[in-house]
Coordinates of C-alpha atoms in Angstrom, one line a residue:
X236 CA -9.1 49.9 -118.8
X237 CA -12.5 47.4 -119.2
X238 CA -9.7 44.8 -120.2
X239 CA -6.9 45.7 -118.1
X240 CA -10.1 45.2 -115.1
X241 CA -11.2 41.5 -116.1
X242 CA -7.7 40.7 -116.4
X243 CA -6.9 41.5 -112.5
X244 CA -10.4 39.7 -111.6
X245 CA -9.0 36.4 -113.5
X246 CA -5.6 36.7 -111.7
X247 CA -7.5 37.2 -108.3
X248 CA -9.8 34.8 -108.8
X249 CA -6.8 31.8 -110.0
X250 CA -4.6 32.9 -107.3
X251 CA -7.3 32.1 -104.4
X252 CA -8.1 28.9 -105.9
X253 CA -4.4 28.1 -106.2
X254 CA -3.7 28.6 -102.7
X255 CA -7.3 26.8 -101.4
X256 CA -5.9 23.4 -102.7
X257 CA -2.6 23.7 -101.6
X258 CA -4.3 23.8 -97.5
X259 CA -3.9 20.6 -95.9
X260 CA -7.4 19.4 -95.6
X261 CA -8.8 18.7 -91.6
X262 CA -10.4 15.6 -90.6
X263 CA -14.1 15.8 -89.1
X264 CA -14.7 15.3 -85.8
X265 CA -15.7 12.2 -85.1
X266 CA -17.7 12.6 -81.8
X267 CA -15.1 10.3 -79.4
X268 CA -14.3 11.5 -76.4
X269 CA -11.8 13.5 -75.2
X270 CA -9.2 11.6 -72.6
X271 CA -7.6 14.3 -69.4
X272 CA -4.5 13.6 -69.0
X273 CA -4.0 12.5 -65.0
X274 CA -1.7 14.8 -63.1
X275 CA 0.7 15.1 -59.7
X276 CA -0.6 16.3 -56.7
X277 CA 2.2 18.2 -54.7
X278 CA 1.9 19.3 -51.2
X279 CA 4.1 20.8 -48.6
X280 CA 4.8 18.1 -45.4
X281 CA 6.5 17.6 -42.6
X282 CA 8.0 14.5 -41.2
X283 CA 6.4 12.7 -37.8
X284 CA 6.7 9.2 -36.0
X285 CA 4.0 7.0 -35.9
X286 CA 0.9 8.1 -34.0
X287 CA 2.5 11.3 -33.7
X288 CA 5.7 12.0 -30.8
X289 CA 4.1 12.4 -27.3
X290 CA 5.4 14.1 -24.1
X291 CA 5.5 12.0 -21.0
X292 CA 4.4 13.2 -17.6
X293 CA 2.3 16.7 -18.4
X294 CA -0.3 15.6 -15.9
X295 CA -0.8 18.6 -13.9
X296 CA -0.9 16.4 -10.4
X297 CA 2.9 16.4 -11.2
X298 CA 3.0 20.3 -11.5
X299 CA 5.5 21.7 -9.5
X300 CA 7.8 18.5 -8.7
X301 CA 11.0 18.4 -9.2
X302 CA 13.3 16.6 -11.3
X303 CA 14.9 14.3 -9.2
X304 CA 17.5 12.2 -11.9
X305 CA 16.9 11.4 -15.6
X306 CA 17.5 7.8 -16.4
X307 CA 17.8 8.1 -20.7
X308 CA 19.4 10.3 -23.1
X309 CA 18.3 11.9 -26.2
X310 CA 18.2 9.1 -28.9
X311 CA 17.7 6.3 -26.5
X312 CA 14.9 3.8 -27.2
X313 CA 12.7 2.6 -24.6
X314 CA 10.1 0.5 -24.1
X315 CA 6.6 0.8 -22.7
X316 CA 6.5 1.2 -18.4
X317 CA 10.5 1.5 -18.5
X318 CA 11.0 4.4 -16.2
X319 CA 12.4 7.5 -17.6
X320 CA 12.7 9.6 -14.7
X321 CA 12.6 9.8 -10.9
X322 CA 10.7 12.8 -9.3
X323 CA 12.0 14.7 -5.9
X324 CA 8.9 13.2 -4.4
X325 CA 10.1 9.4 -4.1
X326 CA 12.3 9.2 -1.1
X327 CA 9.5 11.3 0.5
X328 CA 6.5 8.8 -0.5
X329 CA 8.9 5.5 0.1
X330 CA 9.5 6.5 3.6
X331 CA 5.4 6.4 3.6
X332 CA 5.2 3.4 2.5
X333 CA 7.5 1.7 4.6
X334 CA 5.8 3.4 7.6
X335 CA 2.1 1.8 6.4
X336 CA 4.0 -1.6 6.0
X337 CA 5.4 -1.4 9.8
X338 CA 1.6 -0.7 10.5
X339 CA 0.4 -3.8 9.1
X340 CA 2.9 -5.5 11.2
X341 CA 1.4 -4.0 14.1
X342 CA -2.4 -4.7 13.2
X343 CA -2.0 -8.6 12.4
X344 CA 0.3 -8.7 15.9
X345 CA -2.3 -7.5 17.4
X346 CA -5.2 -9.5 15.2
X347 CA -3.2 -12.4 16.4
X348 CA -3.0 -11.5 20.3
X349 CA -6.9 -11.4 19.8
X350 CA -7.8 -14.6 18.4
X351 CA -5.2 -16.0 20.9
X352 CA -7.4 -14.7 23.9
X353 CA -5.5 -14.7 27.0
X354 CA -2.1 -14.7 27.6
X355 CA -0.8 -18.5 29.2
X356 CA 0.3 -16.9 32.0
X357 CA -3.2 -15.7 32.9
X358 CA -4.9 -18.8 32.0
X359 CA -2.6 -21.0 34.2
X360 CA -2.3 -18.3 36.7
X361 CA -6.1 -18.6 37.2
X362 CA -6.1 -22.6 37.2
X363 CA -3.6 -22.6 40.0
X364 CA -5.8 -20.1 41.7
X365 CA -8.9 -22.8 41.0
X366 CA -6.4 -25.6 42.5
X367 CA -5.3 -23.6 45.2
X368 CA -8.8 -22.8 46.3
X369 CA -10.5 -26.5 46.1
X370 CA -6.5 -27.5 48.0
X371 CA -7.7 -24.9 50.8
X372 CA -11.4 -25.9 51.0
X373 CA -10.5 -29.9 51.3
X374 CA -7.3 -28.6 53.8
X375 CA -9.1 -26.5 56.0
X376 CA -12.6 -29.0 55.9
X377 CA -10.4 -31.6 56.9
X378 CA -8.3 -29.3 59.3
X379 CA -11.6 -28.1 61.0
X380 CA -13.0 -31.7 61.8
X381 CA -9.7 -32.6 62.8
X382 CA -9.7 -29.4 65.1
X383 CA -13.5 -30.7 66.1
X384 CA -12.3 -34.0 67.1
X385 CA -9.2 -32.9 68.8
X386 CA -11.2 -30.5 71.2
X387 CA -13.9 -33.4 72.4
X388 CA -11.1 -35.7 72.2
X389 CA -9.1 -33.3 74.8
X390 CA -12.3 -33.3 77.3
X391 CA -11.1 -36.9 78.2
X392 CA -7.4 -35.8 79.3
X393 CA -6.1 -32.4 79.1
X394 CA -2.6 -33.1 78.3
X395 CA -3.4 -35.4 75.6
X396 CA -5.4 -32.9 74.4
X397 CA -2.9 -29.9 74.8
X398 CA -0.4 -31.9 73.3
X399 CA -2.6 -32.8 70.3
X400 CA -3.5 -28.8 70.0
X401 CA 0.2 -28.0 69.9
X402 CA 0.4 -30.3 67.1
X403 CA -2.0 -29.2 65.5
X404 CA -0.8 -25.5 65.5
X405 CA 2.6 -26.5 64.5
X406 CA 0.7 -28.2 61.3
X407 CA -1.2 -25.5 60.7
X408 CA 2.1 -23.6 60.9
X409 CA 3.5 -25.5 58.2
X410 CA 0.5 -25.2 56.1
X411 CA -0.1 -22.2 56.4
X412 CA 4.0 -21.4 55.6
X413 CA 3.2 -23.5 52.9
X414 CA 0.5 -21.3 51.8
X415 CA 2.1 -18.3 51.9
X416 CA 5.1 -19.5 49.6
X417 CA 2.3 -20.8 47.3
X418 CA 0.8 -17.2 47.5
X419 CA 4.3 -15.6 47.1
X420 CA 5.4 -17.5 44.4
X421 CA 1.9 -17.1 42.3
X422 CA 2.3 -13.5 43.1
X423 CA 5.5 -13.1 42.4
X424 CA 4.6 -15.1 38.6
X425 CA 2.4 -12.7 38.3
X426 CA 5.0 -9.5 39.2
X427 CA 7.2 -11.3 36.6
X428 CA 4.2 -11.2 33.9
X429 CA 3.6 -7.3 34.9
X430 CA 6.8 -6.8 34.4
X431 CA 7.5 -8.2 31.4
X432 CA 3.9 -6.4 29.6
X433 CA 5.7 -3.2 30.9
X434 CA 8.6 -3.6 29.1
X435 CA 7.4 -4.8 26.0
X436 CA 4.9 -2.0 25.9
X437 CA 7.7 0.5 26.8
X438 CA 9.3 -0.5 23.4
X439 CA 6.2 -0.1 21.7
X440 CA 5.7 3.4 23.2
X441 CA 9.8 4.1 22.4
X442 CA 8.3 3.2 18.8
X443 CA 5.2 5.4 18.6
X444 CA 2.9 2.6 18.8
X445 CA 1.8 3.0 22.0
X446 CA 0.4 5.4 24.1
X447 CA 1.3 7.3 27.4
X448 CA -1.3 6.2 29.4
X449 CA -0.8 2.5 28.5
X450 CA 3.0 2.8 29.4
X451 CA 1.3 4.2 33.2
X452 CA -1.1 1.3 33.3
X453 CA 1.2 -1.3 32.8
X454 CA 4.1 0.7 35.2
X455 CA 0.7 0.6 38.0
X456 CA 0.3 -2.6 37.0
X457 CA 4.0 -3.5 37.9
X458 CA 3.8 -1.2 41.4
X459 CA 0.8 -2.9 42.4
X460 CA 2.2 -6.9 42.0
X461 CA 5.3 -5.8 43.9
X462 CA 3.1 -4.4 46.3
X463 CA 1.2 -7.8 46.8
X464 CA 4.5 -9.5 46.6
X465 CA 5.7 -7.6 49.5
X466 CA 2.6 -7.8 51.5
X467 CA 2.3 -11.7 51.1
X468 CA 5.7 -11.8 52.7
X469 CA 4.5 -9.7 55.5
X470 CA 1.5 -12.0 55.7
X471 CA 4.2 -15.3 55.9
X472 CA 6.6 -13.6 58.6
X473 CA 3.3 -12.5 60.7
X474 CA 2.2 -15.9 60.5
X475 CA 5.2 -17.3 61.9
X476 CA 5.3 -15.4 64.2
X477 CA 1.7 -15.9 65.2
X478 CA 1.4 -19.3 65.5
X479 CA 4.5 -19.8 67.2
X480 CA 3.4 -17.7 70.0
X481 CA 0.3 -19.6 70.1
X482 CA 2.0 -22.8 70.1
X483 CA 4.3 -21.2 73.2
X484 CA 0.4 -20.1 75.0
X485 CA -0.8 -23.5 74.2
X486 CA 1.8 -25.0 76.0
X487 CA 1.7 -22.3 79.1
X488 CA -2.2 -23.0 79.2
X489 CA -2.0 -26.6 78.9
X490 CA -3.6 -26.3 82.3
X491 CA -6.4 -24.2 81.5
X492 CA -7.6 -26.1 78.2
X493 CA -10.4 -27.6 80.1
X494 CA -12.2 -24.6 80.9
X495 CA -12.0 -23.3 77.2
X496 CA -12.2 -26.8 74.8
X497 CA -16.4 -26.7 74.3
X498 CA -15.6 -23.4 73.7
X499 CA -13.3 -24.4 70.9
X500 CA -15.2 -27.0 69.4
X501 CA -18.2 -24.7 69.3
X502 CA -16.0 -22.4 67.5
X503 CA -14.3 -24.8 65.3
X504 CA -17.5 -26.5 64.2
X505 CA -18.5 -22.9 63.2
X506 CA -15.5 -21.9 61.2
X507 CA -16.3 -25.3 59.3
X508 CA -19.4 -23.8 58.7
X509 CA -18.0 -20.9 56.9
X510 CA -15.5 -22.7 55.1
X511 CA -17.9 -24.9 53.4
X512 CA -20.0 -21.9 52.8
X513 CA -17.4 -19.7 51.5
X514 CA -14.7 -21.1 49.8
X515 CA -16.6 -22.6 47.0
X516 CA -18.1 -20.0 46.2
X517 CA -14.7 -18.5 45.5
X518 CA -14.2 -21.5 43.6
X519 CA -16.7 -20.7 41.5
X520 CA -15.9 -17.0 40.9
X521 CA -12.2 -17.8 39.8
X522 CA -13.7 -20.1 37.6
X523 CA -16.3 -17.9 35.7
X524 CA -13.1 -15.8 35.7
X525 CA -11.2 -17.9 34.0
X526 CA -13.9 -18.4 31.3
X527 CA -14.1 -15.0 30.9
X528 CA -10.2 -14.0 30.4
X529 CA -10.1 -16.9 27.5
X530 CA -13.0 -16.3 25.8
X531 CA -12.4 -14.9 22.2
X532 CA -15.2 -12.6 21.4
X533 CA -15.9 -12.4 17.6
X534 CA -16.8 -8.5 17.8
X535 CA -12.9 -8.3 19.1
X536 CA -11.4 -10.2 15.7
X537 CA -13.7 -7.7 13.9
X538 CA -12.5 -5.2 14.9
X539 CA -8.6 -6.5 15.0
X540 CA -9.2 -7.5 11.5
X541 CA -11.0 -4.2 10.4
X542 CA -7.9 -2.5 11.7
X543 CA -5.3 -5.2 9.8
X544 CA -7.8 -4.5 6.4
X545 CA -6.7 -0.6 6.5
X546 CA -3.0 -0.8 6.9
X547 CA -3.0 -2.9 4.0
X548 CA -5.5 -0.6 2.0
X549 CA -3.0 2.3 3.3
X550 CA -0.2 0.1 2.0
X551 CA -1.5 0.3 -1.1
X552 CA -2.4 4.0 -1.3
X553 CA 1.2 4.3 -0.3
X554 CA 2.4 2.1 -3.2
X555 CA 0.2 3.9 -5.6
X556 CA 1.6 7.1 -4.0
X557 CA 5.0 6.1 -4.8
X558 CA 4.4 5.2 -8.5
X559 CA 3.7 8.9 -9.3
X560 CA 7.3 9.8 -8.2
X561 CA 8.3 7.4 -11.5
X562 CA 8.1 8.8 -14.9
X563 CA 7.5 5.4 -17.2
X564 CA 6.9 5.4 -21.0
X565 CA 3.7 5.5 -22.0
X566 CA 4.7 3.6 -25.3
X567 CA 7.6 1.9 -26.7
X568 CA 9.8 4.3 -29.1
X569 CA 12.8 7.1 -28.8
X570 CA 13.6 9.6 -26.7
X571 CA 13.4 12.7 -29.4
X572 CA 14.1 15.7 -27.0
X573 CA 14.5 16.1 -23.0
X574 CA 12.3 19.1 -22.3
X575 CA 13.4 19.2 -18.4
X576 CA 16.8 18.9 -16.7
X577 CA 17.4 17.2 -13.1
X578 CA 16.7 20.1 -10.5
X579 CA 14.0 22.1 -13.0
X580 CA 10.1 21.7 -11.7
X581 CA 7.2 20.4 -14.3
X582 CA 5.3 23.2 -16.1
X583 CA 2.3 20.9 -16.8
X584 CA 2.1 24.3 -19.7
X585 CA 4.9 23.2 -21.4
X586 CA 6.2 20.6 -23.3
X587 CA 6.5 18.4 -20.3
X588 CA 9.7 16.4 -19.4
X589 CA 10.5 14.5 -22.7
X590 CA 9.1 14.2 -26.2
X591 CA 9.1 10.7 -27.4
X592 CA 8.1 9.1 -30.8
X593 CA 8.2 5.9 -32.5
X594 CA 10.5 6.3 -34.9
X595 CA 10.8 2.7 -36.2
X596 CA 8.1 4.1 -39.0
X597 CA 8.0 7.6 -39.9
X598 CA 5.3 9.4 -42.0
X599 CA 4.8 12.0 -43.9
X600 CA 2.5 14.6 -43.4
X601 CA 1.2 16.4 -46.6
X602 CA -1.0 19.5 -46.0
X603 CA -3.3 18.9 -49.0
X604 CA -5.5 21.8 -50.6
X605 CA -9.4 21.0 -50.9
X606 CA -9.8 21.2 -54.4
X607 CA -7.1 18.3 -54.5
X608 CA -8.4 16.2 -51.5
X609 CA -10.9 14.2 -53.7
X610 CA -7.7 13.1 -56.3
X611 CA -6.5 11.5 -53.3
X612 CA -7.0 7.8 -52.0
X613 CA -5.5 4.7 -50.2
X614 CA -3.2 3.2 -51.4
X615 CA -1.5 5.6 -53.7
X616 CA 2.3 5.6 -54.0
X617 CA 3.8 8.7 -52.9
X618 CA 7.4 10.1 -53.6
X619 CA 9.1 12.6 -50.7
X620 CA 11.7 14.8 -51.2
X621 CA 13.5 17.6 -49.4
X622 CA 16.9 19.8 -49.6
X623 CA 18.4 17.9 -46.7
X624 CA 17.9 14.6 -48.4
X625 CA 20.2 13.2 -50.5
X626 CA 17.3 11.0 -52.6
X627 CA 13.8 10.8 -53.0
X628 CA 12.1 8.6 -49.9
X629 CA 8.7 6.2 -51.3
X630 CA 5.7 5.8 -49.3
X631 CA 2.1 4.7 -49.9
X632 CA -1.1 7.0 -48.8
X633 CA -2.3 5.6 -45.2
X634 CA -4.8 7.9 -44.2
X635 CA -7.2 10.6 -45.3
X636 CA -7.8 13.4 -42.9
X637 CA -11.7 14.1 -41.8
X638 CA -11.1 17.9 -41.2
X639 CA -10.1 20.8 -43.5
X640 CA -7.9 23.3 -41.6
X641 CA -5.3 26.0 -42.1
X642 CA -1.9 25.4 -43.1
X643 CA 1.0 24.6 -40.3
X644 CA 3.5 24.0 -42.8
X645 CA 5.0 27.2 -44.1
X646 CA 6.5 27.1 -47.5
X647 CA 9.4 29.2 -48.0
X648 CA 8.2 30.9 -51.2
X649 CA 7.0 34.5 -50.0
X650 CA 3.8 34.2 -53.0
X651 CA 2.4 31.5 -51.5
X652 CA -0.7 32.0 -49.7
X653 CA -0.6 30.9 -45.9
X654 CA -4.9 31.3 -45.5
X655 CA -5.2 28.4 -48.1
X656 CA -7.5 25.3 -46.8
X657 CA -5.7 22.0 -46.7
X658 CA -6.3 18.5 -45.4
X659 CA -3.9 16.4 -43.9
X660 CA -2.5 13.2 -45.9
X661 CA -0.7 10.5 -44.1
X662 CA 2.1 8.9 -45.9
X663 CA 3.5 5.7 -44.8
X664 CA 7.0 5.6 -45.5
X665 CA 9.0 2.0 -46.6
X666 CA 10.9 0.8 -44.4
X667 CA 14.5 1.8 -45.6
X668 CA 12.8 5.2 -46.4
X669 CA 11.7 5.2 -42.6
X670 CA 15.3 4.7 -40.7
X671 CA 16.7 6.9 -43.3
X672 CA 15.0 9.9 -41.5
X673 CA 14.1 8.1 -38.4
X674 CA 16.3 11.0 -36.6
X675 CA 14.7 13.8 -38.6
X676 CA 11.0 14.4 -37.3
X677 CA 9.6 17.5 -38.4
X678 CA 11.8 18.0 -41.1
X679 CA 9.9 19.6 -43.8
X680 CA 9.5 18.1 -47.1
X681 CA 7.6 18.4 -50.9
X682 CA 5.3 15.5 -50.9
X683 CA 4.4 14.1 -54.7
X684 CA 1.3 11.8 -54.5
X685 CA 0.9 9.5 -57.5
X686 CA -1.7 9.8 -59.6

């Protein structure tokens, strides 16, 4: 048994050395260290235009318009200000505009009437009245020393005298005819003028730019020239008549001129008197009156050109008015969706009227988790990939979101967690990987950034 013992310890013992040497032997460590191997990240994106699509016209001054006519399709590119749509508001608001613009007109008419003073019918009206007068003071001074002379001349005959007075009247017949037609035709100049202001301001009035009571004022002023007119004429038949019966007296009292000729000159030399005395003084009145209608008072082309200042300013509310009735592009790109339909009203809490993008480059979106956001920089080539693409689209990282967030991106895969914290990665696509899916914004896609 002792011997049968040592003989299993020597087998043991041979076997376990046997079996030590045939190990292959391990190298030491040798302290270097130990390289990670650089991995994919992979996110879940989407697909956008650049700077994101944008929806024209959700100001909410537009809420409650109306689509009047939509001028572009769905897939149509358009350029930035190029109207997209017309609002129900625009025939409205041009009308407006047009109506300030006929008010301008009106304003610098009248501006100009202002600065012109008087009208030329006035101004020469009044001179001839001027003329008139200084033609009646010379006539009747000179008529009144005639008269003065003829009466002391008659003391020395009677006949002479008498026949001298009935010349005399039958002069001042003439003159006086003379007058009236002067008087008559001014006043009839100035019916002519009255009538003309009436009809000019009737227009305005058919027009709205005038009032009632300047159409009565002018129509008085009309009324009241006729009158004149009619009572000058009076005045010119009266006349005849008057001094034809004196001229028929003069001659019946031829023989009783003696008794009444100091009488006459003491009579005449009066009314001289009074002529002198009172007809320049009219002279003078007509002319301060004549300054006074052509003067151009500077408070009066203030005021004209105050008035002239706010049509315009109105004309140009009304032109700002009438831009909000056009929907322009806020940005050159394409027409993605049309959110509103010709006859529908703007919901300024909707989408608005169209969604529009610049599709010329598209991006990709990658909703990145936190722990990977600090693998991530500029730069970094990207590959994109998704079930409706027939390849794989290339694209270099363009931006770095500042903000962690949720995920908007849902992944189809009911295990994944949709509370995870991601930050948005912006990949530039290539060009040819950009009009590939030009028409395919939002499409979702597998993002694989580069290490």
């Amino acid at each position: 048994m002792a011997i049968a013992a040592g003989i299993a310890t020597i087998s043991t013992a041979a076997y376990t050395i046997l079996r030590y040497r045939q190990l292959p032997s391990t190298p030491a460590s040798t302290g270097e260290p130990t390289v990670a191997i650089a991995r994919t990240i992979t996110a879940i994106g989407r697909l956008e235009p650049k700077e994101e699509a944008v929806h024209p016209a959700t100001s909410s001054s537009l809420e409650g318009s109306k689509i009047l006519q939509i001028l572009v399709k769905e897939g149509d590119k358009v350029q930035a200000g190029q109207i997209l749509a017309i609002l129900d508001t625009r025939d409205r608001r041009l009308a407006a505009l047009k109506e300030a613009q006929q008010q301008v007109k009106v304003a610098q008419a009248n501006l100009a009437q202002v600065k012109a003073g008087a009208k030329t019918g006035e101004i020469d009206a009044q001179k001839s009245t001027i003329a008139r007068l200084e033609a009646q003071l010379r006539g009747e001074v000179a008529t009144e020393q005639a008269t003065v002379a003829r009466f002391k001349a008659q003391l020395s005959g009677a006949v002479a005298t008498q026949q001298e007075t009935i010349a005399r009247l039958e002069a001042q017949l003439r003159g006086d005819i003379a007058t009236q037609q002067e008087t008559i035709a001014r006043l009839e100049a100035q019916l002519r003028n009255a009538q003309t202001e009436y009809q000019r301001y009737q227009k305005l009035y058919q027009n709205g730019a005038s009032s009632a009571s300047i159409i009565d004022s002018k129509r008085l002023a009309v009324d009241t020239a006729q009158d004149q007119v009619n009572e000058a004429k009076a005045n010119l038949k009266r006349t005849r008549e008057t001094l034809q019966k004196q001229i028929d007296e003069a001659e019946a009292n031829l023989n009783q001129t003696r008794e009444t000729l100091q009488q006459q000159i003491n009579e005449a030399q009066a009314t001289l008197n009074k002529t002198r005395a009172t007809i320049p003084q009219q002279i003078n009145e007509a002319k301060a009156n004549l300054n006074r209608i052509a003067e151009v008072r500077p408070t009066d082309v203030q005021a004209a050109q105050a008035a002239v200042d706010k049509a315009l300013a109105s004309v140009e509310k009304a032109k700002a008015d009438l831009e909000t009735a056009y929907v322009r592009s806020p940005k050159s790109g394409r027409i993605l969706k049309i959110h509103t339909r010709p006859g529908e009203a703007i919901s300024n809490q909707g989408e608005g009227i169209f969604k529009l993008g610049q599709t010329d480059q598209m991006y990709a979106v990658a909703e990145v988790y936190e722990t990977d956001i600090g693998k991530v920089r500029l730069g970094q080539r990207a590959t994109v990939t998704s079930d409706a693409l027939t390849g794989k689209l290339q694209g270099t990282v363009d931006q770095i979101g500042w903000e962690v967030g949720k995920k908007d991106v849902l992944s189809t895969d009911p295990a994944a967690a949709t509370d995870v914290r991601v930050v948005e990665v912006k990949i530039r696509l290539d060009p040819t990987s950009s009009q590939q899916v030009a028409a395919l914004t939002n499409l979702q896609v597998t993002v694989e950034i580069q290490p």
